[in-house]
Amino acid sequence: MNKKRIRVLLIDDEEEFANTLAERLELRGYDTKTAVSGEDGLNLMNGESFDIAVLDLMMPGMNGLDTLRRIKSQTPDLPVVLLTGHGSTKEGMEGMRLGAFDYLMKPLDIKDLTLKILSAVDASDGNEK
Amino acid sequence: MNEQDFLKARLLGKLTASATHEFQNVLAIIKESAGLMEDVLAFTPMEDAEVLEQRLGMPLSTIKKQVARGVDLVSCLNGFAHSTDHVRCKVDVQVLVNNLLALSRRLAANTGVDLALEEKETPLYMETDAVQFQLCIYYALESLFSALPARSLITLSLEGSATLSAVTLCATHPDQPVPDDLSRIICREKAWEVLLEAARAIQVRPKANDTGVTLFMDS
């Protein structure tokens, strides 16, 4: 069986966090690209396509919610999972109102993230059919 | 709270909240790095993988446990910092008190006392000056710290349905009864005077008794 690998765009200004998490996702069979700012993430999206974006909310420059707005206006069907700090649930809820699939608290559990990615991609595939 | 006091508290809160965000990132990187090491052990087939896992399993589990401890503390500190956001607002009392206790636990332990909160299944809300309210709880605790023998436990319970009517601080000891003149000892403490002053500002009425302190919400 040749199952298609899920392409993940991970946007987080903490480069070491993003790279380590990307490596963990790769080990689990996901194709993962990282971007260290909202602008970088949007540029990557112009050049290639992804099945899901995982987006940190608290970033300098273009913050997570602004990036989310841009992603949703550019590719409305791309599911987005948000990463928030503890104590930032308000921003997470606001993100969902803006169209994010869900949010997770940082530091996160890799199992929670992969489950969330799978259900977001499944839901998105279901919507397309 | 007057404007200047609010701005002082707000500055401390803003800087603390900003720092807790950075701490969360630090802990997230440590957690992912430990997770990656676990993954490498689990995913890479090697002859001596079992030996490596035996040697690395314990330190990796310690890192994860300590990261979880750090995350809990930083989350409480973040919540505490954000309690300075408004002069007056609606607060979830259980969350507020839980954060305060987590951050006071070391101070209590220095006097040999442990702290606990009786969990309530449904949240209790209150419209108040959150900083002033925490000031009251903290000084009620401090008035008990030096009045109690080592190894005492102070259990806080929240009374009321939907809105808070009282906070009870009840002292117990595993081997001996609490001092029978506890209320007199409490009222001699400097912290008690501070509590009375702080409580007046938000219509809270502290009462010392034979097992500890009760704070009645008069507002």
mmCIF file of C-alpha atoms in Angstrom:
data_model
loop_
_atom_site.group_PDB
_atom_site.id
_atom_site.type_symbol
_atom_site.label_atom_id
_atom_site.label_comp_id
_atom_site.label_asym_id
_atom_site.label_seq_id
_atom_site.Cartn_x
_atom_site.Cartn_y
_atom_site.Cartn_z
ATOM 1 C CA MET A 1 0.000 0.000 0.000
ATOM 2 C CA ASN A 2 1.482 3.337 -1.009
ATOM 3 C CA LYS A 3 -0.025 5.799 1.430
ATOM 4 C CA LYS A 4 0.527 9.460 0.631
ATOM 5 C CA ARG A 5 2.702 11.256 3.173
ATOM 6 C CA ILE A 6 1.025 14.210 4.830
ATOM 7 C CA ARG A 7 2.819 17.492 4.072
ATOM 8 C CA VAL A 8 3.077 19.684 7.145
ATOM 9 C CA LEU A 9 4.115 23.317 7.278
ATOM 10 C CA LEU A 10 5.334 24.159 10.771
ATOM 11 C CA ILE A 11 5.577 27.894 11.530
ATOM 12 C CA ASP A 12 7.277 28.837 14.799
ATOM 13 C CA ASP A 13 9.796 31.561 15.578
ATOM 14 C CA GLU A 14 11.629 29.236 18.008
ATOM 15 C CA GLU A 15 13.908 27.630 15.438
ATOM 16 C CA GLU A 16 15.242 24.856 17.675
ATOM 17 C CA PHE A 17 11.706 23.917 18.693
ATOM 18 C CA ALA A 18 10.518 23.899 15.089
ATOM 19 C CA ASN A 19 13.473 21.842 13.826
ATOM 20 C CA THR A 20 13.253 19.273 16.623
ATOM 21 C CA LEU A 21 9.506 18.892 16.261
ATOM 22 C CA ALA A 22 9.898 18.615 12.473
ATOM 23 C CA GLU A 23 12.424 15.805 12.932
ATOM 24 C CA ARG A 24 10.025 13.984 15.252
ATOM 25 C CA LEU A 25 7.229 14.338 12.708
ATOM 26 C CA GLU A 26 9.534 13.097 9.918
ATOM 27 C CA LEU A 27 10.315 10.006 12.010
ATOM 28 C CA ARG A 28 6.559 9.387 12.101
ATOM 29 C CA GLY A 29 6.221 9.618 8.347
ATOM 30 C CA TYR A 30 5.209 13.254 7.786
ATOM 31 C CA ASP A 31 6.897 15.501 5.216
ATOM 32 C CA THR A 32 7.614 18.577 7.262
ATOM 33 C CA LYS A 33 8.886 22.015 6.288
ATOM 34 C CA THR A 34 9.635 24.699 8.854
ATOM 35 C CA ALA A 35 9.355 28.468 8.755
ATOM 36 C CA VAL A 36 10.530 30.820 11.511
ATOM 37 C CA SER A 37 8.047 33.627 10.844
ATOM 38 C CA GLY A 38 4.608 34.211 9.389
ATOM 39 C CA GLU A 39 6.176 35.873 6.328
ATOM 40 C CA ASP A 40 8.494 32.873 5.742
ATOM 41 C CA GLY A 41 5.547 30.512 6.074
ATOM 42 C CA LEU A 42 3.458 32.419 3.530
ATOM 43 C CA ASN A 43 6.425 32.522 1.121
ATOM 44 C CA LEU A 44 6.827 28.742 1.416
ATOM 45 C CA MET A 45 3.131 28.325 0.703
ATOM 46 C CA ASN A 46 3.521 30.286 -2.529
ATOM 47 C CA GLY A 47 6.104 27.808 -3.796
ATOM 48 C CA GLU A 48 4.629 24.475 -2.730
ATOM 49 C CA SER A 49 1.464 22.944 -1.385
ATOM 50 C CA PHE A 50 0.795 21.531 2.067
ATOM 51 C CA ASP A 51 -1.924 19.413 3.639
ATOM 52 C CA ILE A 52 -1.849 21.259 6.950
ATOM 53 C CA ALA A 53 -0.172 24.162 8.733
ATOM 54 C CA VAL A 54 0.855 24.053 12.394
ATOM 55 C CA LEU A 55 1.173 27.628 13.533
ATOM 56 C CA ASP A 56 2.537 29.215 16.707
ATOM 57 C CA LEU A 57 0.354 32.086 17.892
ATOM 58 C CA MET A 58 2.937 34.117 19.781
ATOM 59 C CA MET A 59 5.470 35.292 17.216
ATOM 60 C CA PRO A 60 7.256 38.602 16.804
ATOM 61 C CA GLY A 61 6.532 40.600 13.649
ATOM 62 C CA MET A 62 3.491 39.163 11.934
ATOM 63 C CA ASN A 63 1.831 37.384 14.851
ATOM 64 C CA GLY A 64 0.041 34.052 14.676
ATOM 65 C CA LEU A 65 -3.474 35.473 14.289
ATOM 66 C CA ASP A 66 -2.387 37.812 11.476
ATOM 67 C CA THR A 67 -0.604 34.904 9.780
ATOM 68 C CA LEU A 68 -3.741 32.781 10.198
ATOM 69 C CA ARG A 69 -5.871 35.497 8.551
ATOM 70 C CA ARG A 70 -3.447 35.629 5.601
ATOM 71 C CA ILE A 71 -3.356 31.826 5.279
ATOM 72 C CA LYS A 72 -7.150 31.652 5.330
ATOM 73 C CA SER A 73 -7.512 34.355 2.687
ATOM 74 C CA GLN A 74 -4.846 32.707 0.494
ATOM 75 C CA THR A 75 -5.859 29.027 0.941
ATOM 76 C CA PRO A 76 -9.190 28.855 2.791
ATOM 77 C CA ASP A 77 -9.272 25.030 2.723
ATOM 78 C CA LEU A 78 -5.889 24.470 4.332
ATOM 79 C CA PRO A 79 -6.487 23.213 7.882
ATOM 80 C CA VAL A 80 -4.494 25.033 10.544
ATOM 81 C CA VAL A 81 -3.659 23.770 14.024
ATOM 82 C CA LEU A 82 -2.533 26.507 16.399
ATOM 83 C CA LEU A 83 0.069 26.278 19.142
ATOM 84 C CA THR A 84 -0.511 28.495 22.167
ATOM 85 C CA GLY A 85 1.200 29.003 25.478
ATOM 86 C CA HIS A 86 -0.585 28.056 28.699
ATOM 87 C CA GLY A 87 -2.703 31.023 29.701
ATOM 88 C CA SER A 88 -3.356 31.986 26.083
ATOM 89 C CA THR A 89 -6.571 30.034 25.539
ATOM 90 C CA LYS A 90 -8.345 33.268 24.588
ATOM 91 C CA GLU A 91 -6.077 33.625 21.557
ATOM 92 C CA GLY A 92 -6.639 29.949 20.736
ATOM 93 C CA MET A 93 -10.416 30.461 20.779
ATOM 94 C CA GLU A 94 -10.059 33.598 18.670
ATOM 95 C CA GLY A 95 -7.988 31.552 16.201
ATOM 96 C CA MET A 96 -10.752 28.959 15.956
ATOM 97 C CA ARG A 97 -13.242 31.726 15.295
ATOM 98 C CA LEU A 98 -10.993 32.797 12.425
ATOM 99 C CA GLY A 99 -11.106 29.304 10.936
ATOM 100 C CA ALA A 100 -8.356 27.305 12.664
ATOM 101 C CA PHE A 101 -9.189 23.615 13.112
ATOM 102 C CA ASP A 102 -8.082 23.513 16.754
ATOM 103 C CA TYR A 103 -5.333 24.576 19.119
ATOM 104 C CA LEU A 104 -2.822 22.824 21.364
ATOM 105 C CA MET A 105 -0.894 24.083 24.379
ATOM 106 C CA LYS A 106 2.892 24.301 24.303
ATOM 107 C CA PRO A 107 4.853 22.330 25.458
ATOM 108 C CA LEU A 108 2.838 19.771 23.557
ATOM 109 C CA ASP A 109 2.552 16.024 23.415
ATOM 110 C CA ILE A 110 3.645 14.619 20.047
ATOM 111 C CA LYS A 111 0.801 12.064 20.164
ATOM 112 C CA ASP A 112 -1.755 14.863 20.634
ATOM 113 C CA LEU A 113 -0.246 16.757 17.723
ATOM 114 C CA THR A 114 -0.243 13.792 15.321
ATOM 115 C CA LEU A 115 -3.817 12.918 16.300
ATOM 116 C CA LYS A 116 -4.860 16.516 15.705
ATOM 117 C CA ILE A 117 -3.055 16.603 12.351
ATOM 118 C CA LEU A 118 -4.745 13.377 11.226
ATOM 119 C CA SER A 119 -8.219 14.486 12.229
ATOM 120 C CA ALA A 120 -7.724 17.933 10.646
ATOM 121 C CA VAL A 121 -6.521 16.411 7.358
ATOM 122 C CA ASP A 122 -9.327 13.813 7.420
ATOM 123 C CA ALA A 123 -11.919 16.531 7.999
ATOM 124 C CA SER A 124 -10.411 18.625 5.221
ATOM 125 C CA ASP A 125 -10.391 15.636 2.794
ATOM 126 C CA GLY A 126 -14.004 14.944 3.741
ATOM 127 C CA ASN A 127 -14.961 18.518 2.935
ATOM 128 C CA GLU A 128 -13.280 18.330 -0.468
ATOM 129 C CA LYS A 129 -15.131 15.122 -1.482
ATOM 130 C CA MET B 1 -6.479 50.125 44.170
ATOM 131 C CA ASN B 2 -5.459 53.595 43.006
ATOM 132 C CA GLU B 3 -4.099 54.302 39.527
ATOM 133 C CA GLN B 4 -0.419 54.293 40.565
ATOM 134 C CA ASP B 5 -0.744 51.024 42.523
ATOM 135 C CA PHE B 6 -2.519 49.457 39.566
ATOM 136 C CA LEU B 7 0.256 50.555 37.191
ATOM 137 C CA LYS B 8 2.923 49.113 39.526
ATOM 138 C CA ALA B 9 1.128 45.780 39.775
ATOM 139 C CA ARG B 10 0.456 45.834 36.033
ATOM 140 C CA LEU B 11 4.158 46.344 35.233
ATOM 141 C CA LEU B 12 5.144 43.386 37.411
ATOM 142 C CA GLY B 13 2.402 41.322 35.822
ATOM 143 C CA LYS B 14 3.317 42.267 32.254
ATOM 144 C CA LEU B 15 7.010 41.501 32.696
ATOM 145 C CA THR B 16 6.266 38.260 34.513
ATOM 146 C CA ALA B 17 3.809 37.152 31.816
ATOM 147 C CA SER B 18 6.388 37.966 29.149
ATOM 148 C CA ALA B 19 9.070 35.969 30.987
ATOM 149 C CA THR B 20 6.736 33.002 31.515
ATOM 150 C CA HIS B 21 6.137 32.899 27.774
ATOM 151 C CA GLU B 22 9.906 32.583 27.261
ATOM 152 C CA PHE B 23 10.147 29.902 29.969
ATOM 153 C CA GLN B 24 7.390 27.963 28.221
ATOM 154 C CA ASN B 25 9.409 28.058 25.019
ATOM 155 C CA VAL B 26 12.549 26.901 26.847
ATOM 156 C CA LEU B 27 10.634 24.016 28.414
ATOM 157 C CA ALA B 28 9.045 23.148 25.070
ATOM 158 C CA ILE B 29 12.498 22.882 23.432
ATOM 159 C CA ILE B 30 13.837 20.710 26.282
ATOM 160 C CA LYS B 31 10.733 18.506 26.075
ATOM 161 C CA GLU B 32 10.994 18.067 22.292
ATOM 162 C CA SER B 33 14.735 17.366 22.521
ATOM 163 C CA ALA B 34 14.138 14.660 25.147
ATOM 164 C CA GLY B 35 11.297 13.358 22.975
ATOM 165 C CA LEU B 36 13.578 13.210 19.951
ATOM 166 C CA MET B 37 16.156 11.214 21.938
ATOM 167 C CA GLU B 38 13.392 8.782 22.908
ATOM 168 C CA ASP B 39 12.315 8.587 19.269
ATOM 169 C CA VAL B 40 15.855 7.850 18.123
ATOM 170 C CA LEU B 41 16.017 5.007 20.646
ATOM 171 C CA ALA B 42 12.636 3.697 19.597
ATOM 172 C CA PHE B 43 12.963 4.096 15.816
ATOM 173 C CA THR B 44 16.591 3.181 15.162
ATOM 174 C CA PRO B 45 17.200 -0.541 15.057
ATOM 175 C CA MET B 46 20.490 -1.347 16.744
ATOM 176 C CA GLU B 47 21.991 -4.320 18.496
ATOM 177 C CA ASP B 48 22.528 -2.565 21.765
ATOM 178 C CA ALA B 49 19.326 -0.484 21.709
ATOM 179 C CA GLU B 50 18.143 -2.244 24.852
ATOM 180 C CA VAL B 51 21.327 -1.380 26.758
ATOM 181 C CA LEU B 52 21.113 2.230 25.596
ATOM 182 C CA GLU B 53 17.478 2.424 26.632
ATOM 183 C CA GLN B 54 18.343 1.070 30.059
ATOM 184 C CA ARG B 55 21.011 3.739 30.474
ATOM 185 C CA LEU B 56 19.073 6.631 28.971
ATOM 186 C CA GLY B 57 15.549 5.694 30.017
ATOM 187 C CA MET B 58 15.902 6.992 33.575
ATOM 188 C CA PRO B 59 17.484 10.411 32.762
ATOM 189 C CA LEU B 60 15.005 10.934 29.930
ATOM 190 C CA SER B 61 12.114 10.162 32.230
ATOM 191 C CA THR B 62 13.575 12.583 34.812
ATOM 192 C CA ILE B 63 13.832 15.325 32.174
ATOM 193 C CA LYS B 64 10.188 14.773 31.181
ATOM 194 C CA LYS B 65 9.017 14.741 34.788
ATOM 195 C CA GLN B 66 10.875 17.945 35.606
ATOM 196 C CA VAL B 67 9.645 19.642 32.431
ATOM 197 C CA ALA B 68 6.073 18.780 33.457
ATOM 198 C CA ARG B 69 6.766 20.244 36.916
ATOM 199 C CA GLY B 70 8.226 23.375 35.324
ATOM 200 C CA VAL B 71 5.264 23.715 32.975
ATOM 201 C CA ASP B 72 2.796 23.511 35.879
ATOM 202 C CA LEU B 73 4.670 26.167 37.840
ATOM 203 C CA VAL B 74 5.150 28.468 34.853
ATOM 204 C CA SER B 75 1.454 28.141 33.964
ATOM 205 C CA CYS B 76 0.497 29.152 37.509
ATOM 206 C CA LEU B 77 2.946 32.070 37.372
ATOM 207 C CA ASN B 78 1.491 33.125 34.020
ATOM 208 C CA GLY B 79 -2.039 33.019 35.445
ATOM 209 C CA PHE B 80 -0.899 34.993 38.482
ATOM 210 C CA ALA B 81 0.776 37.600 36.234
ATOM 211 C CA HIS B 82 -2.394 38.021 34.179
ATOM 212 C CA SER B 83 -4.409 38.593 37.352
ATOM 213 C CA THR B 84 -2.962 42.127 37.268
ATOM 214 C CA ASP B 85 -4.518 42.864 33.859
ATOM 215 C CA HIS B 86 -7.584 44.686 35.213
ATOM 216 C CA VAL B 87 -8.345 46.744 38.304
ATOM 217 C CA ARG B 88 -11.537 44.775 38.716
ATOM 218 C CA CYS B 89 -12.831 41.782 36.812
ATOM 219 C CA LYS B 90 -14.757 38.529 37.066
ATOM 220 C CA VAL B 91 -12.405 35.790 38.267
ATOM 221 C CA ASP B 92 -12.602 32.014 38.508
ATOM 222 C CA VAL B 93 -11.764 31.803 42.216
ATOM 223 C CA GLN B 94 -10.599 28.187 42.137
ATOM 224 C CA VAL B 95 -8.084 28.886 39.358
ATOM 225 C CA LEU B 96 -6.886 32.063 41.079
ATOM 226 C CA VAL B 97 -6.428 30.381 44.488
ATOM 227 C CA ASN B 98 -4.844 27.299 42.929
ATOM 228 C CA ASN B 99 -2.238 29.479 41.190
ATOM 229 C CA LEU B 100 -1.550 31.410 44.366
ATOM 230 C CA LEU B 101 -1.090 28.230 46.407
ATOM 231 C CA ALA B 102 1.256 26.701 43.830
ATOM 232 C CA LEU B 103 3.411 29.816 43.993
ATOM 233 C CA SER B 104 3.262 30.044 47.825
ATOM 234 C CA ARG B 105 4.076 26.377 48.458
ATOM 235 C CA ARG B 106 7.833 26.959 48.786
ATOM 236 C CA LEU B 107 7.304 29.819 51.273
ATOM 237 C CA ALA B 108 4.970 27.611 53.281
ATOM 238 C CA ALA B 109 7.445 24.708 53.156
ATOM 239 C CA ASN B 110 10.160 26.994 54.566
ATOM 240 C CA THR B 111 8.062 27.219 57.735
ATOM 241 C CA GLY B 112 7.310 23.471 57.683
ATOM 242 C CA VAL B 113 3.715 23.889 56.486
ATOM 243 C CA ASP B 114 2.043 22.293 53.480
ATOM 244 C CA LEU B 115 -0.893 23.719 51.493
ATOM 245 C CA ALA B 116 -3.900 22.101 49.836
ATOM 246 C CA LEU B 117 -7.043 23.253 48.073
ATOM 247 C CA GLU B 118 -10.293 21.334 48.293
ATOM 248 C CA GLU B 119 -11.318 20.949 44.660
ATOM 249 C CA LYS B 120 -14.820 22.030 43.692
ATOM 250 C CA GLU B 121 -16.492 20.403 40.712
ATOM 251 C CA THR B 122 -18.215 23.540 39.519
ATOM 252 C CA PRO B 123 -16.390 26.847 39.151
ATOM 253 C CA LEU B 124 -17.054 29.712 41.534
ATOM 254 C CA TYR B 125 -16.860 33.236 40.215
ATOM 255 C CA MET B 126 -16.439 36.593 41.851
ATOM 256 C CA GLU B 127 -16.191 40.156 40.589
ATOM 257 C CA THR B 128 -13.259 41.690 42.456
ATOM 258 C CA ASP B 129 -9.851 43.332 42.458
ATOM 259 C CA ALA B 130 -7.936 40.092 41.883
ATOM 260 C CA VAL B 131 -4.612 41.390 43.183
ATOM 261 C CA GLN B 132 -6.165 42.671 46.426
ATOM 262 C CA PHE B 133 -8.075 39.420 46.867
ATOM 263 C CA GLN B 134 -4.871 37.394 46.509
ATOM 264 C CA LEU B 135 -3.184 39.759 48.963
ATOM 265 C CA CYS B 136 -5.886 38.804 51.495
ATOM 266 C CA ILE B 137 -5.485 35.064 50.905
ATOM 267 C CA TYR B 138 -1.706 35.298 51.100
ATOM 268 C CA TYR B 139 -1.665 37.259 54.370
ATOM 269 C CA ALA B 140 -4.257 34.922 55.852
ATOM 270 C CA LEU B 141 -1.831 32.102 55.035
ATOM 271 C CA GLU B 142 1.142 34.001 56.415
ATOM 272 C CA SER B 143 -0.663 34.743 59.668
ATOM 273 C CA LEU B 144 -0.966 30.967 60.081
ATOM 274 C CA PHE B 145 2.563 29.999 58.999
ATOM 275 C CA SER B 146 4.361 30.966 62.206
ATOM 276 C CA ALA B 147 1.385 30.102 64.427
ATOM 277 C CA LEU B 148 1.430 26.441 63.401
ATOM 278 C CA PRO B 149 3.819 23.628 64.350
ATOM 279 C CA ALA B 150 5.977 22.044 61.640
ATOM 280 C CA ARG B 151 4.257 19.408 59.456
ATOM 281 C CA SER B 152 0.919 21.189 59.692
ATOM 282 C CA LEU B 153 -1.360 21.274 56.667
ATOM 283 C CA ILE B 154 -3.507 24.265 55.714
ATOM 284 C CA THR B 155 -6.483 23.225 53.606
ATOM 285 C CA LEU B 156 -8.358 25.946 51.781
ATOM 286 C CA SER B 157 -11.971 25.464 50.848
ATOM 287 C CA LEU B 158 -14.205 27.736 48.836
ATOM 288 C CA GLU B 159 -17.768 28.213 50.007
ATOM 289 C CA GLY B 160 -20.736 29.334 47.957
ATOM 290 C CA SER B 161 -22.795 28.296 44.989
ATOM 291 C CA ALA B 162 -22.060 30.065 41.701
ATOM 292 C CA THR B 163 -20.529 33.012 43.570
ATOM 293 C CA LEU B 164 -18.001 32.900 46.388
ATOM 294 C CA SER B 165 -19.306 33.552 49.912
ATOM 295 C CA ALA B 166 -16.259 32.587 52.004
ATOM 296 C CA VAL B 167 -12.767 31.110 51.903
ATOM 297 C CA THR B 168 -11.872 28.836 54.810
ATOM 298 C CA LEU B 169 -8.293 28.091 55.795
ATOM 299 C CA CYS B 170 -8.301 25.093 58.099
ATOM 300 C CA ALA B 171 -5.136 23.881 59.848
ATOM 301 C CA THR B 172 -4.537 20.240 60.780
ATOM 302 C CA HIS B 173 -1.566 18.227 61.998
ATOM 303 C CA PRO B 174 -0.969 14.478 61.583
ATOM 304 C CA ASP B 175 0.133 13.873 65.213
ATOM 305 C CA GLN B 176 -1.141 16.655 67.410
ATOM 306 C CA PRO B 177 -4.062 19.036 67.728
ATOM 307 C CA VAL B 178 -3.573 22.598 66.498
ATOM 308 C CA PRO B 179 -2.704 25.043 69.352
ATOM 309 C CA ASP B 180 -5.876 25.621 71.385
ATOM 310 C CA ASP B 181 -5.266 29.374 71.483
ATOM 311 C CA LEU B 182 -4.704 29.489 67.711
ATOM 312 C CA SER B 183 -7.041 32.413 67.067
ATOM 313 C CA ARG B 184 -5.227 34.508 69.719
ATOM 314 C CA ILE B 185 -1.813 33.646 68.240
ATOM 315 C CA ILE B 186 -3.008 34.523 64.719
ATOM 316 C CA CYS B 187 -4.322 37.914 65.811
ATOM 317 C CA ARG B 188 -0.912 38.810 67.299
ATOM 318 C CA GLU B 189 0.826 38.268 63.949
ATOM 319 C CA LYS B 190 1.976 41.262 61.874
ATOM 320 C CA ALA B 191 0.488 39.481 58.838
ATOM 321 C CA TRP B 192 -2.935 39.626 60.502
ATOM 322 C CA GLU B 193 -2.771 43.435 60.662
ATOM 323 C CA VAL B 194 -1.820 43.557 56.973
ATOM 324 C CA LEU B 195 -4.708 41.212 56.197
ATOM 325 C CA LEU B 196 -7.235 43.389 58.056
ATOM 326 C CA GLU B 197 -6.079 46.474 56.141
ATOM 327 C CA ALA B 198 -6.079 44.688 52.763
ATOM 328 C CA ALA B 199 -9.460 43.070 53.398
ATOM 329 C CA ARG B 200 -11.162 46.360 54.195
ATOM 330 C CA ALA B 201 -10.447 47.656 50.683
ATOM 331 C CA ILE B 202 -12.522 44.910 49.022
ATOM 332 C CA GLN B 203 -15.202 44.288 51.665
ATOM 333 C CA VAL B 204 -13.719 41.019 52.870
ATOM 334 C CA ARG B 205 -14.181 40.206 56.563
ATOM 335 C CA PRO B 206 -11.436 38.002 58.060
ATOM 336 C CA LYS B 207 -12.229 35.993 61.192
ATOM 337 C CA ALA B 208 -9.679 33.974 63.159
ATOM 338 C CA ASN B 209 -10.964 30.830 64.859
ATOM 339 C CA ASP B 210 -9.778 27.660 66.603
ATOM 340 C CA THR B 211 -8.818 25.882 63.380
ATOM 341 C CA GLY B 212 -7.584 28.773 61.257
ATOM 342 C CA VAL B 213 -9.075 31.696 59.389
ATOM 343 C CA THR B 214 -12.247 32.326 57.436
ATOM 344 C CA LEU B 215 -12.547 35.158 54.956
ATOM 345 C CA PHE B 216 -16.175 36.196 54.481
ATOM 346 C CA MET B 217 -17.093 38.019 51.277
ATOM 347 C CA ASP B 218 -19.336 40.874 52.318
ATOM 348 C CA SER B 219 -19.527 42.479 48.893
#
